Short mmCIF file of C-alpha atoms in Angstrom, two decimals:
data_model
loop_
_atom_site.label_atom_id
_atom_site.label_comp_id
_atom_site.label_asym_id
_atom_site.label_seq_id
_atom_site.Cartn_x
_atom_site.Cartn_y
_atom_site.Cartn_z
CA ILE A 1 0.00 0.00 0.00
CA THR A 2 1.33 3.44 -0.89
CA LYS A 3 0.04 6.99 -1.28
CA ASN A 4 3.00 8.02 -3.45
CA SER A 5 2.01 7.98 -7.11
CA ALA A 6 5.59 7.48 -8.33
CA ASP A 7 6.07 4.51 -6.00
CA PHE A 8 2.72 3.10 -7.11
CA LYS A 9 3.72 3.20 -10.78
CA MET A 10 7.19 1.81 -10.10
CA LEU A 11 5.94 -1.11 -8.00
CA LYS A 12 3.17 -1.92 -10.44
CA SER A 13 5.59 -1.88 -13.38
CA ARG A 14 7.72 -4.45 -11.55
CA GLY A 15 4.78 -6.79 -11.16
CA PHE A 16 3.95 -6.15 -7.51
CA LEU A 17 0.39 -6.14 -6.26
CA VAL A 18 0.02 -2.57 -5.01
CA LEU A 19 -2.90 -0.52 -3.67
CA ASN A 20 -3.50 3.21 -3.36
CA LYS A 21 -3.66 4.17 0.30
CA ASN A 22 -7.01 5.30 1.77
CA THR A 23 -9.06 4.06 -1.21
CA PHE A 24 -12.20 1.94 -0.88
CA ARG A 25 -10.48 -1.01 -2.58
CA ALA A 26 -7.48 -0.81 -0.25
CA ARG A 27 -9.74 -0.69 2.81
CA LEU A 28 -11.79 -3.61 1.57
CA ILE A 29 -8.65 -5.74 1.18
CA LEU A 30 -7.28 -4.56 4.53
CA SER A 31 -10.48 -5.76 6.19
CA GLN A 32 -10.01 -9.21 4.64
CA ALA A 33 -6.24 -9.63 5.02
CA GLN A 34 -4.97 -12.41 7.24
CA VAL A 35 -1.81 -10.51 8.19
CA LEU A 36 -1.16 -6.75 8.28
CA ILE A 37 2.46 -5.57 8.47
CA TYR A 38 3.66 -2.03 9.12
CA SER A 39 7.04 -0.48 9.93
CA HIS A 40 6.28 2.99 11.37
CA GLY A 41 2.73 2.76 12.71
CA GLU A 42 -0.76 1.62 11.92
CA ASP A 43 -1.32 4.58 9.62
CA ASP A 44 1.29 3.14 7.24
CA LEU A 45 -1.63 1.15 5.87
CA ASP A 46 -4.47 3.64 6.22
CA SER A 47 -4.82 7.08 7.76
CA HIS A 48 -7.68 5.86 9.94
CA PHE A 49 -6.39 2.37 10.64
CA LEU A 50 -5.62 3.32 14.24
CA TYR A 51 -9.35 3.42 15.02
CA TRP A 52 -10.46 0.13 13.56
CA ASN A 53 -7.40 -2.14 13.44
CA LYS A 54 -8.64 -4.40 16.23
CA LEU A 55 -11.19 -5.71 13.76
CA SER A 56 -8.50 -6.71 11.26
CA GLY A 57 -6.19 -9.67 10.84
CA LEU A 58 -2.96 -10.43 12.67
CA ARG A 59 -1.07 -7.14 13.19
CA VAL A 60 2.71 -7.42 12.90
CA TYR A 61 4.99 -4.46 13.56
CA LEU A 62 8.41 -4.40 11.88
CA ASN A 63 10.31 -1.42 13.22
CA HIS A 64 11.89 0.66 10.42
CA CYS A 65 15.29 0.87 12.12
CA LEU A 66 17.03 -0.60 15.14
CA ASN A 67 15.52 0.41 18.48
CA LEU A 68 18.79 0.51 20.42
CA THR A 69 19.62 4.17 21.08
CA LYS A 70 16.91 6.74 21.92
CA THR A 71 13.95 5.66 24.01
CA GLY A 72 10.53 5.92 22.46
CA GLN A 73 6.82 5.64 23.20
CA MET A 74 6.32 4.69 26.88
CA ALA A 75 10.05 4.81 27.61
CA GLN A 76 10.30 8.52 26.78
CA LYS A 77 11.39 10.83 29.54
CA GLN A 78 8.26 13.01 29.58
CA VAL A 79 6.06 10.01 30.42
CA GLU A 80 7.41 10.09 33.98
CA THR A 81 5.82 13.50 34.63
CA MET A 82 2.47 12.98 32.90
CA SER A 83 -0.74 13.22 34.85
CA ARG A 84 -3.04 10.22 34.91
CA SER A 85 -5.42 11.73 32.34
CA THR A 86 -2.58 12.85 30.05
CA LEU A 87 -0.99 9.42 30.26
CA ALA A 88 -4.30 7.78 29.37
CA GLN A 89 -4.57 9.95 26.26
CA PHE A 90 -0.93 9.31 25.39
CA LYS A 91 -1.43 5.55 25.51
CA LYS A 92 -4.21 5.83 22.94
CA LYS A 93 -1.67 7.15 20.42
CA ILE A 94 0.95 4.45 20.98
CA THR A 95 1.50 2.02 18.12
CA ARG A 96 -0.48 -1.16 18.76
CA PHE A 97 0.20 -4.64 17.41
CA ASP A 98 -0.31 -8.31 18.09
CA TYR A 99 3.41 -9.00 17.61
CA ILE A 100 6.52 -6.92 17.20
CA LEU A 101 9.59 -8.61 15.73
CA ALA A 102 12.91 -7.86 17.43
CA SER A 103 16.27 -8.34 15.75
CA SER A 104 18.03 -9.35 18.99
CA GLU A 105 17.30 -10.11 22.62
CA THR A 106 18.59 -6.64 23.55
CA GLU A 107 16.11 -4.98 21.19
CA ARG A 108 13.31 -7.23 22.47
CA GLN A 109 13.90 -6.00 26.01
CA TYR A 110 13.96 -2.38 24.85
CA PHE A 111 10.69 -2.88 22.96
CA LYS A 112 9.10 -4.14 26.18
CA GLN A 113 10.03 -0.85 27.84
CA SER A 114 8.50 1.18 25.02
CA PHE A 115 5.13 -0.44 24.34
CA ILE A 116 2.13 -1.61 26.38
CA GLU A 117 1.39 -5.06 24.97
CA ASP A 118 1.66 -8.35 26.88
CA ASP A 119 5.07 -10.06 27.10
CA ALA A 120 4.09 -12.67 24.51
CA SER A 121 3.81 -9.93 21.86
CA TYR A 122 7.58 -9.34 21.76
CA VAL A 123 9.23 -12.05 19.68
CA LEU A 124 12.68 -12.63 18.23
CA GLY A 125 13.03 -12.94 14.49
CA GLY A 126 12.94 -9.39 13.14
CA GLY A 127 15.38 -6.85 11.73
CA ALA A 128 14.35 -7.27 8.07
CA HIS A 129 15.74 -3.83 7.18
CA LEU A 130 19.25 -4.94 8.23
CA ASP A 131 19.68 -6.90 5.01
CA GLN A 132 20.31 -3.69 3.08
CA PHE A 133 23.20 -2.83 5.42
CA PHE A 134 24.81 -6.26 5.11
CA LYS A 135 24.50 -5.99 1.33
CA LEU A 136 26.08 -2.52 1.46
CA LYS A 137 28.87 -3.96 3.58
CA ASN A 138 29.64 -6.57 0.92
CA GLU A 139 29.53 -3.96 -1.84
CA SER A 140 31.80 -1.60 0.10
CA GLU A 141 34.38 -4.32 0.75
CA ASN A 142 34.47 -5.14 -2.96
CA LYS A 143 34.98 -1.55 -4.14
CA THR A 144 38.08 -0.76 -6.16
CA GLU A 145 39.77 2.50 -7.07
CA ASN A 146 38.66 4.19 -10.26
CA GLU A 147 40.96 5.16 -13.12
CA SER A 148 42.05 8.39 -11.44
CA GLY A 149 43.27 6.45 -8.40
CA ILE A 150 40.69 8.07 -6.15
CA SER A 151 38.65 5.71 -4.01
CA SER A 152 34.94 5.94 -4.76
CA ASP A 153 34.17 6.35 -1.05
CA LYS A 154 36.21 9.50 -0.30
CA MET A 155 33.18 10.97 1.38
CA ILE A 156 32.45 12.20 4.92
CA LEU A 157 28.78 12.11 5.89
CA TYR A 158 27.19 14.20 8.65
CA PHE A 159 23.66 13.26 9.69
CA PRO A 160 22.48 15.31 12.70
CA THR A 161 19.34 14.21 14.51
CA PHE A 162 16.17 16.26 14.77
CA ARG A 163 16.03 18.60 17.78
CA ASP A 164 12.70 18.91 19.62
CA LEU A 165 13.49 22.26 21.26
CA GLU A 166 13.95 25.57 19.48
CA ASN A 167 17.26 26.25 21.22
CA GLY A 168 18.64 22.94 20.01
CA ARG A 169 17.57 23.72 16.45
CA LEU A 170 19.27 27.12 16.63
CA GLN A 171 22.49 25.54 17.93
CA LEU A 172 22.46 22.99 15.13
CA SER A 173 21.88 25.69 12.53
CA GLN A 174 24.88 27.62 13.85
CA ILE A 175 27.02 24.47 13.82
CA LEU A 176 26.15 23.84 10.17
CA ASN A 177 26.84 27.42 9.13
CA ASP A 178 30.20 27.45 10.91
CA LEU A 179 31.08 24.06 9.48
CA VAL A 180 30.69 25.02 5.83
CA SER A 181 32.40 28.36 6.48
CA ASP A 182 35.55 26.92 8.02
CA ILE A 183 38.48 27.67 5.69
CA HIS A 184 40.76 25.02 7.19
CA LEU A 185 38.25 22.22 6.65
CA THR A 186 37.41 23.47 3.15
CA GLN A 187 41.10 23.55 2.23
CA TRP A 188 41.68 20.03 3.59
CA LEU A 189 38.71 18.67 1.66
CA ARG A 190 39.95 20.20 -1.58
CA GLU A 191 43.56 19.11 -1.13
CA ASN A 192 42.54 15.55 -0.32
CA SER A 193 39.71 15.26 -2.87
CA TYR A 194 37.05 14.59 -0.24
CA GLN A 195 33.36 15.45 -0.35
CA PHE A 196 31.58 16.47 2.85
CA ILE A 197 27.92 15.48 2.66
CA LEU A 198 25.26 17.08 4.86
CA CYS A 199 22.05 15.08 5.15
CA HIS A 200 19.25 16.41 7.31
CA HIS A 201 16.73 14.41 9.33
CA ILE A 202 13.36 13.95 7.66
CA ASN A 203 11.71 16.08 10.40
CA SER A 204 14.31 18.87 10.18
CA GLN A 205 14.34 21.92 8.00
CA ALA A 206 16.39 21.67 4.82
CA ILE A 207 20.00 22.87 5.03
CA GLU A 208 21.09 25.81 2.88
CA LEU A 209 24.59 26.05 1.41
CA ASP A 210 26.62 28.93 -0.02
CA GLU A 211 27.59 28.40 -3.67
CA SER A 212 31.24 29.25 -2.97
CA VAL A 213 31.82 25.90 -1.23
CA ASN A 214 29.56 23.60 -3.21
CA ASP A 215 32.57 21.95 -4.83
CA VAL A 216 33.40 20.16 -1.55
CA PHE A 217 30.15 20.38 0.44
CA GLN A 218 26.92 18.77 -0.74
CA ILE A 219 23.42 18.71 0.66
CA ARG A 220 21.44 15.53 0.12
CA PRO A 221 17.84 14.72 1.07
CA PRO A 222 17.00 12.24 3.84
CA SER A 223 15.75 9.76 1.24
CA ASP A 224 19.40 9.23 0.23
CA ILE A 225 20.68 8.40 3.70
CA ILE A 226 21.08 4.63 3.31
CA GLU A 227 22.91 4.96 0.00
CA LEU A 228 25.17 7.63 1.54
CA MET A 229 25.96 5.46 4.55
CA GLY A 230 27.05 2.72 2.20
CA GLY A 231 29.26 5.06 0.19
CA CYS A 232 30.87 7.19 2.89
CA GLU A 233 34.21 6.58 4.57
CA VAL A 234 33.25 8.37 7.79
CA PHE A 235 29.80 8.72 9.38
CA ILE A 236 29.22 11.55 11.87
CA SER A 237 26.05 11.66 13.95
CA ASP A 238 24.78 12.27 17.45
CA TYR A 239 21.65 10.45 18.64
CA SER A 240 20.29 8.75 15.54
CA GLY A 241 19.13 5.14 15.65
CA LEU A 242 21.15 4.68 12.45
CA ILE A 243 24.29 4.68 14.58
CA ALA A 244 23.50 1.07 15.46
CA ASP A 245 22.77 0.12 11.84
CA TYR A 246 26.01 1.71 10.61
CA LEU A 247 27.99 -0.60 12.89
CA VAL A 248 27.37 -3.36 10.34
CA LEU A 249 29.53 -1.57 7.76
CA ASN A 250 32.84 -1.71 9.69
CA LYS A 251 33.73 1.89 8.87
CA ALA A 252 34.83 4.97 10.80
CA PHE A 253 32.25 6.60 13.07
CA VAL A 254 32.38 9.87 15.01
CA ALA A 255 29.94 10.79 17.78
CA PHE A 256 29.27 14.54 17.80
CA PRO A 257 26.79 15.21 20.66
CA PHE A 258 27.53 18.94 20.95
CA ASP A 259 24.38 19.50 23.06
CA LEU A 260 24.25 16.25 25.03
CA ASP A 261 23.47 17.78 28.44
CA GLU A 262 20.59 19.86 27.06
CA TYR A 263 19.34 16.92 24.97
CA LEU A 264 19.12 14.78 28.10
CA THR A 265 16.82 17.29 29.79
CA HIS A 266 13.94 16.10 27.60
CA ARG A 267 15.18 12.92 25.91
CA SER A 268 16.71 9.67 27.17
CA PHE A 269 18.58 6.58 25.99
CA TYR A 270 18.13 2.91 26.77
CA SER A 271 21.74 2.79 28.01
CA ASP A 272 24.54 5.19 28.73
CA TYR A 273 25.35 7.26 25.62
CA ARG A 274 28.84 5.82 25.38
CA GLY A 275 27.39 2.35 25.63
CA PHE A 276 26.10 2.39 22.04
CA THR A 277 28.68 4.64 20.33
CA TYR A 278 31.88 3.09 19.04
CA GLY A 279 34.23 5.75 17.70
CA HIS A 280 35.79 9.08 18.52
CA GLU A 281 33.56 11.44 20.50
CA VAL A 282 33.87 15.22 20.15
CA ASN A 283 31.65 17.89 21.67
CA THR A 284 32.75 21.03 19.81
CA LEU A 285 32.98 21.89 16.15
CA SER A 286 36.64 22.86 16.46
CA ALA A 287 37.42 19.42 17.88
CA LEU A 288 35.54 17.74 15.03
CA ILE A 289 37.40 19.73 12.39
CA ASP A 290 40.74 19.01 14.07
CA LEU A 291 39.90 15.31 14.13
CA ILE A 292 39.33 15.39 10.37
CA ILE A 293 42.23 17.53 9.17
CA THR A 294 44.77 15.66 11.33
CA GLY A 295 43.58 12.33 9.91
CA LYS A 296 42.81 10.97 13.37
CA VAL A 297 39.20 10.47 12.29
CA PHE A 298 40.30 7.41 10.32
CA GLU A 299 42.04 5.79 13.32
CA GLN A 300 39.44 3.38 14.70
CA GLU A 301 41.56 0.46 15.94
CA GLN A 302 41.20 1.47 19.58
CA PHE A 303 37.45 0.89 19.40
CA GLY A 304 37.72 -2.64 18.00
CA LEU A 305 36.88 -4.54 21.19
CA HIS A 306 33.84 -2.39 21.94
CA ARG A 307 32.65 -2.67 18.33
CA ASN A 308 32.86 -6.45 18.44
CA LYS A 309 30.98 -6.56 21.73
CA LEU A 310 28.17 -4.45 20.29
CA LYS A 311 28.01 -6.57 17.14
CA GLU A 312 27.56 -9.72 19.21
CA GLN A 313 24.84 -7.97 21.20
CA PHE A 314 22.98 -6.35 18.28
CA PHE A 315 23.39 -8.78 15.36
CA PRO A 316 22.66 -12.47 15.96
CA LEU A 317 23.21 -13.06 12.21
CA ASP A 318 26.17 -11.67 10.28
CA THR A 319 24.63 -12.21 6.84
CA ALA A 320 21.77 -10.66 4.85
CA ASP A 321 19.22 -13.21 6.07
CA TYR A 322 17.08 -11.03 8.35
CA SER A 323 14.24 -10.66 5.82
CA LYS A 324 14.10 -14.42 5.38
CA ARG A 325 14.08 -14.88 9.15
CA SER A 326 11.30 -12.29 9.51
CA PHE A 327 9.18 -14.03 6.87
CA GLU A 328 9.69 -17.38 8.61
CA THR A 329 8.78 -15.86 11.97
CA ILE A 330 5.56 -14.32 10.63
CA SER A 331 4.66 -17.58 8.88
CA GLN A 332 5.07 -19.43 12.16
CA LEU A 333 2.91 -16.89 14.01
CA VAL A 334 0.17 -17.38 11.42
CA GLU A 335 0.52 -21.17 11.66
CA ASN A 336 0.16 -20.97 15.44
CA LEU A 337 -3.23 -19.28 15.01
CA LYS A 338 -4.69 -22.17 13.04
CA PRO A 339 -6.94 -24.50 15.03
CA PRO A 340 -5.40 -27.91 15.68
CA THR A 341 -6.50 -30.68 13.35
CA SER A 342 -7.73 -33.91 14.79
CA ASN A 343 -6.07 -37.12 13.61
CA SER A 344 -8.52 -39.40 15.39
CA GLU A 345 -10.89 -41.52 13.35
CA PRO A 346 -14.62 -40.80 13.72
CA SER A 347 -16.40 -43.34 15.94
#
């Protein structure tokens, strides 16, 4: 199901059975479907699905990214201070499901903190989206230099997370302006034939860039983020859930939580911040720029043990078989719903 006309045409041209979201035909089929799968929330399928989904088939929630960094839903910090009536209203907006598929035992436990379903609803066997990262890992490892001798991944990617508060958004805007205006970084990028890519969060305002530096700085839309993660040599972020996904790729990572203390006044993590990051950490723009132009950003050996520990904790499979596992898990859940057949002979 999609509401995007371009996606509808593309999927249909490839032979997929696809429906236009919110149409009568789509709603008719939704009401008859044995299994309903969504990755962001019930309104993935229909704008009003939240109000009538209990009448539908088996509801399976596949989270769109790993749930291993920021807390969400019931585990959010503001829930602690809600009044009883506010909390009751808040619970009505929480994503509901019959089963949610976790990629690992760690994620399963975090899901249990975030949602309000019974324990049996949280099952192992998820992480379907991880396949694209394992495929990117294989592609990245097989890359060769082009004819000019320049590696195709001479790219540094910065993906800052959305800020809820106005002050945080203003700080981020200043960071971005100062970043693209820094003459030392610009010179280093040009001398070393690197591109610095800025990609904004889907909920953030678009970044603007001065034409004088567009030879080394690029702005790319959030729809390109997965492709960019596969192509970059260094990934810089702060609180994004994609930090955990990027671990698959075995490439340099830099944590840049320039406003961590303020961020923690209204947000929270499932673990200590440094528990899920696995590279250099800098808290000022000058420190970030120094890390890049000195080349220290590429030195990641010291984080090897922590990286391996996180991989064992986050990724029970080290191959692109998560989609297959998710399909098998859903098939088994459906099979479990079937009434038992009797093998006894009639008397």
